[in-house]
mmCIF file of C-alpha atoms in Angstrom:
data_model
loop_
_atom_site.group_PDB
_atom_site.id
_atom_site.type_symbol
_atom_site.label_atom_id
_atom_site.label_comp_id
_atom_site.label_asym_id
_atom_site.label_seq_id
_atom_site.Cartn_x
_atom_site.Cartn_y
_atom_site.Cartn_z
ATOM 1 C CA MET A 1 4.572 25.834 13.739
ATOM 2 C CA ASP A 2 7.217 28.438 14.297
ATOM 3 C CA VAL A 3 10.640 27.125 13.414
ATOM 4 C CA THR A 4 13.305 28.207 10.994
ATOM 5 C CA LEU A 5 13.511 26.038 7.896
ATOM 6 C CA HIS A 6 16.315 26.341 5.350
ATOM 7 C CA LEU A 7 14.658 24.876 2.262
ATOM 8 C CA ALA A 8 14.475 27.964 0.054
ATOM 9 C CA GLN A 9 17.880 29.217 1.187
ATOM 10 C CA ASP A 10 16.188 32.651 1.383
ATOM 11 C CA PRO A 11 15.455 34.098 4.850
ATOM 12 C CA GLU A 12 11.983 35.562 4.093
ATOM 13 C CA ALA A 13 10.818 32.478 2.199
ATOM 14 C CA ASP A 14 12.177 30.126 4.871
ATOM 15 C CA GLU A 15 10.535 32.176 7.638
ATOM 16 C CA LEU A 16 7.145 31.779 5.980
ATOM 17 C CA LEU A 17 7.672 28.019 5.493
ATOM 18 C CA GLY A 18 8.529 27.671 9.184
ATOM 19 C CA ARG A 19 5.395 29.391 10.487
ATOM 20 C CA SER A 20 2.803 28.568 7.839
ATOM 21 C CA PRO A 21 1.606 24.951 7.453
ATOM 22 C CA LEU A 22 -0.049 25.828 4.142
ATOM 23 C CA ALA A 23 3.134 27.398 2.786
ATOM 24 C CA ALA A 24 5.096 24.272 3.697
ATOM 25 C CA LEU A 25 2.536 22.026 1.969
ATOM 26 C CA ILE A 26 2.502 24.216 -1.158
ATOM 27 C CA GLY A 27 6.310 24.276 -1.236
ATOM 28 C CA MET A 28 6.321 20.478 -1.112
ATOM 29 C CA LEU A 29 3.715 20.359 -3.884
ATOM 30 C CA LEU A 30 5.891 22.623 -6.066
ATOM 31 C CA ASP A 31 9.005 20.492 -5.419
ATOM 32 C CA GLN A 32 9.179 18.667 -8.736
ATOM 33 C CA GLN A 33 10.964 19.376 -11.998
ATOM 34 C CA VAL A 34 12.562 22.550 -10.589
ATOM 35 C CA PRO A 35 15.427 23.174 -8.171
ATOM 36 C CA MET A 36 14.320 22.674 -4.580
ATOM 37 C CA GLU A 37 15.108 26.258 -3.598
ATOM 38 C CA TRP A 38 12.901 27.558 -6.403
ATOM 39 C CA ALA A 39 10.021 25.320 -5.315
ATOM 40 C CA PHE A 40 10.187 26.311 -1.663
ATOM 41 C CA LYS A 41 10.563 30.007 -2.470
ATOM 42 C CA GLY A 42 7.263 29.745 -4.388
ATOM 43 C CA PRO A 43 4.946 30.199 -1.373
ATOM 44 C CA ARG A 44 6.690 33.496 -0.396
ATOM 45 C CA THR A 45 6.468 34.730 -3.994
ATOM 46 C CA LEU A 46 2.791 33.770 -4.083
ATOM 47 C CA ALA A 47 2.050 35.514 -0.782
ATOM 48 C CA ASP A 48 3.812 38.660 -2.014
ATOM 49 C CA ARG A 49 1.805 38.671 -5.242
ATOM 50 C CA LEU A 50 -1.426 38.214 -3.269
ATOM 51 C CA GLY A 51 -0.376 41.172 -1.073
ATOM 52 C CA ALA A 52 -0.452 38.976 2.038
ATOM 53 C CA ASN A 53 1.883 38.018 4.866
ATOM 54 C CA ASP A 54 0.595 34.427 4.830
ATOM 55 C CA LEU A 55 -1.324 32.112 2.529
ATOM 56 C CA ASP A 56 -5.017 31.357 3.013
ATOM 57 C CA ALA A 57 -6.519 28.158 1.572
ATOM 58 C CA HIS A 58 -10.008 29.695 1.349
ATOM 59 C CA GLU A 59 -8.681 32.679 -0.612
ATOM 60 C CA ILE A 60 -6.607 30.572 -3.004
ATOM 61 C CA ALA A 61 -9.402 28.040 -3.538
ATOM 62 C CA ALA A 62 -11.799 30.862 -4.502
ATOM 63 C CA GLN A 63 -9.456 32.569 -6.989
ATOM 64 C CA ASP A 64 -10.441 32.710 -10.638
ATOM 65 C CA PRO A 65 -8.379 29.887 -12.206
ATOM 66 C CA GLU A 66 -7.132 31.959 -15.140
ATOM 67 C CA ALA A 67 -6.220 34.939 -12.962
ATOM 68 C CA PHE A 68 -4.450 32.630 -10.494
ATOM 69 C CA ALA A 69 -2.478 30.966 -13.285
ATOM 70 C CA ALA A 70 -1.503 34.430 -14.561
ATOM 71 C CA LEU A 71 -0.303 35.336 -11.047
ATOM 72 C CA LEU A 72 2.006 32.291 -10.985
ATOM 73 C CA SER A 73 3.190 33.043 -14.541
ATOM 74 C CA GLU A 74 4.412 36.587 -13.804
ATOM 75 C CA LYS A 75 8.184 36.914 -14.151
ATOM 76 C CA PRO A 76 9.888 35.316 -12.397
ATOM 77 C CA ALA A 77 7.425 32.435 -12.663
ATOM 78 C CA VAL A 78 6.668 30.512 -9.478
ATOM 79 C CA HIS A 79 7.374 27.219 -11.294
ATOM 80 C CA ARG A 80 8.586 25.946 -14.643
ATOM 81 C CA TYR A 81 4.967 24.937 -15.353
ATOM 82 C CA PRO A 82 2.996 27.777 -13.747
ATOM 83 C CA GLY A 83 -0.345 26.931 -15.373
ATOM 84 C CA SER A 84 -0.476 23.311 -14.290
ATOM 85 C CA MET A 85 0.950 24.145 -10.851
ATOM 86 C CA ALA A 86 -1.629 26.888 -10.346
ATOM 87 C CA LYS A 87 -4.325 24.285 -10.941
ATOM 88 C CA ARG A 88 -2.652 21.846 -8.514
ATOM 89 C CA ILE A 89 -2.291 24.489 -5.807
ATOM 90 C CA GLN A 90 -5.972 25.388 -6.147
ATOM 91 C CA GLN A 91 -6.966 21.714 -6.027
ATOM 92 C CA LEU A 92 -4.903 21.275 -2.860
ATOM 93 C CA CYS A 93 -6.481 24.337 -1.256
ATOM 94 C CA GLN A 94 -9.993 23.280 -2.292
ATOM 95 C CA TYR A 95 -9.362 19.865 -0.722
ATOM 96 C CA LEU A 96 -8.145 21.496 2.502
ATOM 97 C CA VAL A 97 -11.230 23.719 2.587
ATOM 98 C CA GLU A 98 -13.557 20.752 2.067
ATOM 99 C CA HIS A 99 -11.844 18.325 4.484
ATOM 100 C CA TYR A 100 -9.924 20.441 7.008
ATOM 101 C CA ASP A 101 -11.741 23.808 7.112
ATOM 102 C CA GLY A 102 -8.836 25.243 5.105
ATOM 103 C CA ARG A 103 -6.366 24.606 7.952
ATOM 104 C CA ALA A 104 -3.390 22.650 6.640
ATOM 105 C CA GLU A 105 -2.122 21.806 10.130
ATOM 106 C CA LEU A 106 -5.274 19.751 10.781
ATOM 107 C CA VAL A 107 -3.890 17.209 8.285
ATOM 108 C CA TRP A 108 -1.356 16.173 10.924
ATOM 109 C CA LYS A 109 -2.867 17.409 14.192
ATOM 110 C CA ASN A 110 -4.090 14.675 16.585
ATOM 111 C CA VAL A 111 -3.352 11.758 14.234
ATOM 112 C CA ALA A 112 -3.292 8.341 15.878
ATOM 113 C CA ASP A 113 -0.005 7.224 14.369
ATOM 114 C CA GLY A 114 2.426 7.547 11.484
ATOM 115 C CA ARG A 115 0.425 5.280 9.201
ATOM 116 C CA GLU A 116 -2.673 7.469 9.556
ATOM 117 C CA LEU A 117 -0.601 10.582 8.878
ATOM 118 C CA LEU A 118 0.892 9.008 5.760
ATOM 119 C CA ARG A 119 -2.620 8.058 4.562
ATOM 120 C CA ARG A 120 -3.854 11.616 5.095
ATOM 121 C CA LEU A 121 -0.890 13.060 3.214
ATOM 122 C CA GLU A 122 -1.321 10.611 0.329
ATOM 123 C CA GLU A 123 -4.971 11.714 0.023
ATOM 124 C CA LEU A 124 -3.895 15.306 -0.688
ATOM 125 C CA PRO A 125 -4.114 16.291 -4.378
ATOM 126 C CA GLY A 126 -0.646 16.198 -5.924
ATOM 127 C CA PHE A 127 0.891 14.038 -3.180
ATOM 128 C CA GLY A 128 1.910 10.530 -4.187
ATOM 129 C CA LYS A 129 3.496 8.076 -1.779
ATOM 130 C CA GLN A 130 7.056 9.391 -2.132
ATOM 131 C CA LYS A 131 6.094 13.064 -1.729
ATOM 132 C CA ALA A 132 3.886 12.119 1.265
ATOM 133 C CA GLN A 133 6.736 10.177 2.888
ATOM 134 C CA ILE A 134 9.202 13.041 2.359
ATOM 135 C CA PHE A 135 6.758 15.558 3.863
ATOM 136 C CA LEU A 136 6.050 13.212 6.769
ATOM 137 C CA ALA A 137 9.812 13.000 7.386
ATOM 138 C CA LEU A 138 10.046 16.819 7.245
ATOM 139 C CA LEU A 139 7.251 17.079 9.802
ATOM 140 C CA GLY A 140 8.990 14.628 12.125
ATOM 141 C CA LYS A 141 12.573 15.740 11.705
ATOM 142 C CA GLN A 142 12.138 19.531 11.687
ATOM 143 C CA LEU A 143 8.610 20.470 12.763
ATOM 144 C CA GLU A 144 8.322 18.149 15.789
ATOM 145 C CA VAL A 145 5.230 16.365 14.509
ATOM 146 C CA ARG A 146 6.066 12.863 15.705
ATOM 147 C CA PRO A 147 3.141 10.498 16.091
ATOM 148 C CA GLU A 148 4.026 6.929 17.029
ATOM 149 C CA GLY A 149 5.580 5.095 14.082
ATOM 150 C CA TRP A 150 6.305 8.237 12.062
ATOM 151 C CA ARG A 151 9.817 7.155 11.063
ATOM 152 C CA GLU A 152 8.580 3.763 9.811
ATOM 153 C CA ALA A 153 5.726 5.401 7.862
ATOM 154 C CA ALA A 154 8.201 7.817 6.266
ATOM 155 C CA GLY A 155 10.271 4.870 5.021
ATOM 156 C CA SER A 156 13.929 5.518 4.263
ATOM 157 C CA TYR A 157 13.229 9.304 4.415
ATOM 158 C CA GLY A 158 12.522 8.952 8.143
ATOM 159 C CA GLU A 159 15.946 7.505 8.945
ATOM 160 C CA ALA A 160 18.064 9.717 11.172
ATOM 161 C CA GLU A 161 20.892 11.546 9.367
ATOM 162 C CA SER A 162 19.981 9.974 6.041
ATOM 163 C CA TYR A 163 20.437 13.105 3.836
ATOM 164 C CA ARG A 164 17.966 11.790 1.245
ATOM 165 C CA SER A 165 15.483 14.661 0.889
ATOM 166 C CA VAL A 166 14.330 18.134 1.900
ATOM 167 C CA ALA A 167 13.504 16.646 5.308
ATOM 168 C CA ASP A 168 17.231 16.549 6.040
ATOM 169 C CA ILE A 169 18.190 20.053 4.912
ATOM 170 C CA THR A 170 19.049 22.380 7.770
ATOM 171 C CA GLY A 171 21.631 24.566 6.007
ATOM 172 C CA PRO A 172 24.150 24.742 3.150
ATOM 173 C CA GLU A 173 26.202 21.723 4.285
ATOM 174 C CA SER A 174 23.216 19.371 4.535
ATOM 175 C CA LEU A 175 21.865 20.746 1.237
ATOM 176 C CA ALA A 176 25.133 19.745 -0.434
ATOM 177 C CA ARG A 177 24.897 16.266 1.113
ATOM 178 C CA VAL A 178 21.315 15.781 -0.096
ATOM 179 C CA ARG A 179 22.304 16.980 -3.583
ATOM 180 C CA ALA A 180 25.235 14.511 -3.636
ATOM 181 C CA HIS A 181 22.893 11.680 -2.574
ATOM 182 C CA LYS A 182 20.426 12.553 -5.356
ATOM 183 C CA GLN A 183 23.232 12.613 -7.921
ATOM 184 C CA GLU A 184 24.408 9.192 -6.731
ATOM 185 C CA MET A 185 20.868 7.821 -7.069
ATOM 186 C CA LYS A 186 20.506 9.218 -10.609
ATOM 187 C CA ALA A 187 23.879 7.783 -11.613
ATOM 188 C CA ALA A 188 22.934 4.370 -10.164
ATOM 189 C CA ALA A 189 19.585 4.404 -11.980
ATOM 190 C CA LYS A 190 21.277 5.376 -15.256
ATOM 191 C CA ALA A 191 23.891 2.623 -14.832
ATOM 192 C CA ALA A 192 21.164 0.048 -14.138
ATOM 193 C CA LYS A 193 19.245 1.202 -17.205
ATOM 194 C CA ASN A 194 22.316 0.955 -19.402
ATOM 195 C CA LYS A 195 22.925 -2.653 -18.282
ATOM 196 C CA LYS A 196 19.599 -3.775 -19.688
#
């Protein structure tokens, strides 16, 4: 991986996301209950606090849980829920160490097809089906990881020019379009709930 992503809307954070498979996975893991830019800036903040230029799954997995949670809690916190997210990040890294020798890119390297890739992503701690499909779409659309059937496995997130998720964000204009789509979906869900 060595591309420029625009998910954090911060050059240093986006540079790390574009070259570090683990940073991209951790950013996706953090992308819940906080603004997307905050989530995807988290890996850069974490690397800075660890005094590193990149993230290492072995190092993170071996951290003392309390000390690691304190690291994420420093102001500004890496996430709204730094304690629970510290635990999730360590679980993800421990899983990567156990199953992929700590190398995040092996999750998607040499997969047979999109269904297998989706299965592998869904097996990651903290990745449900939707998060796995969004990350699969990000891999396909921006990181050129395109096993046969990847768009189908990613569901609606894999559709070209869909502007549904982080997979479609390439700059400020597409970010605004994704935000507008999410607001429409929330409004539709609220309207449907009110009809009941």
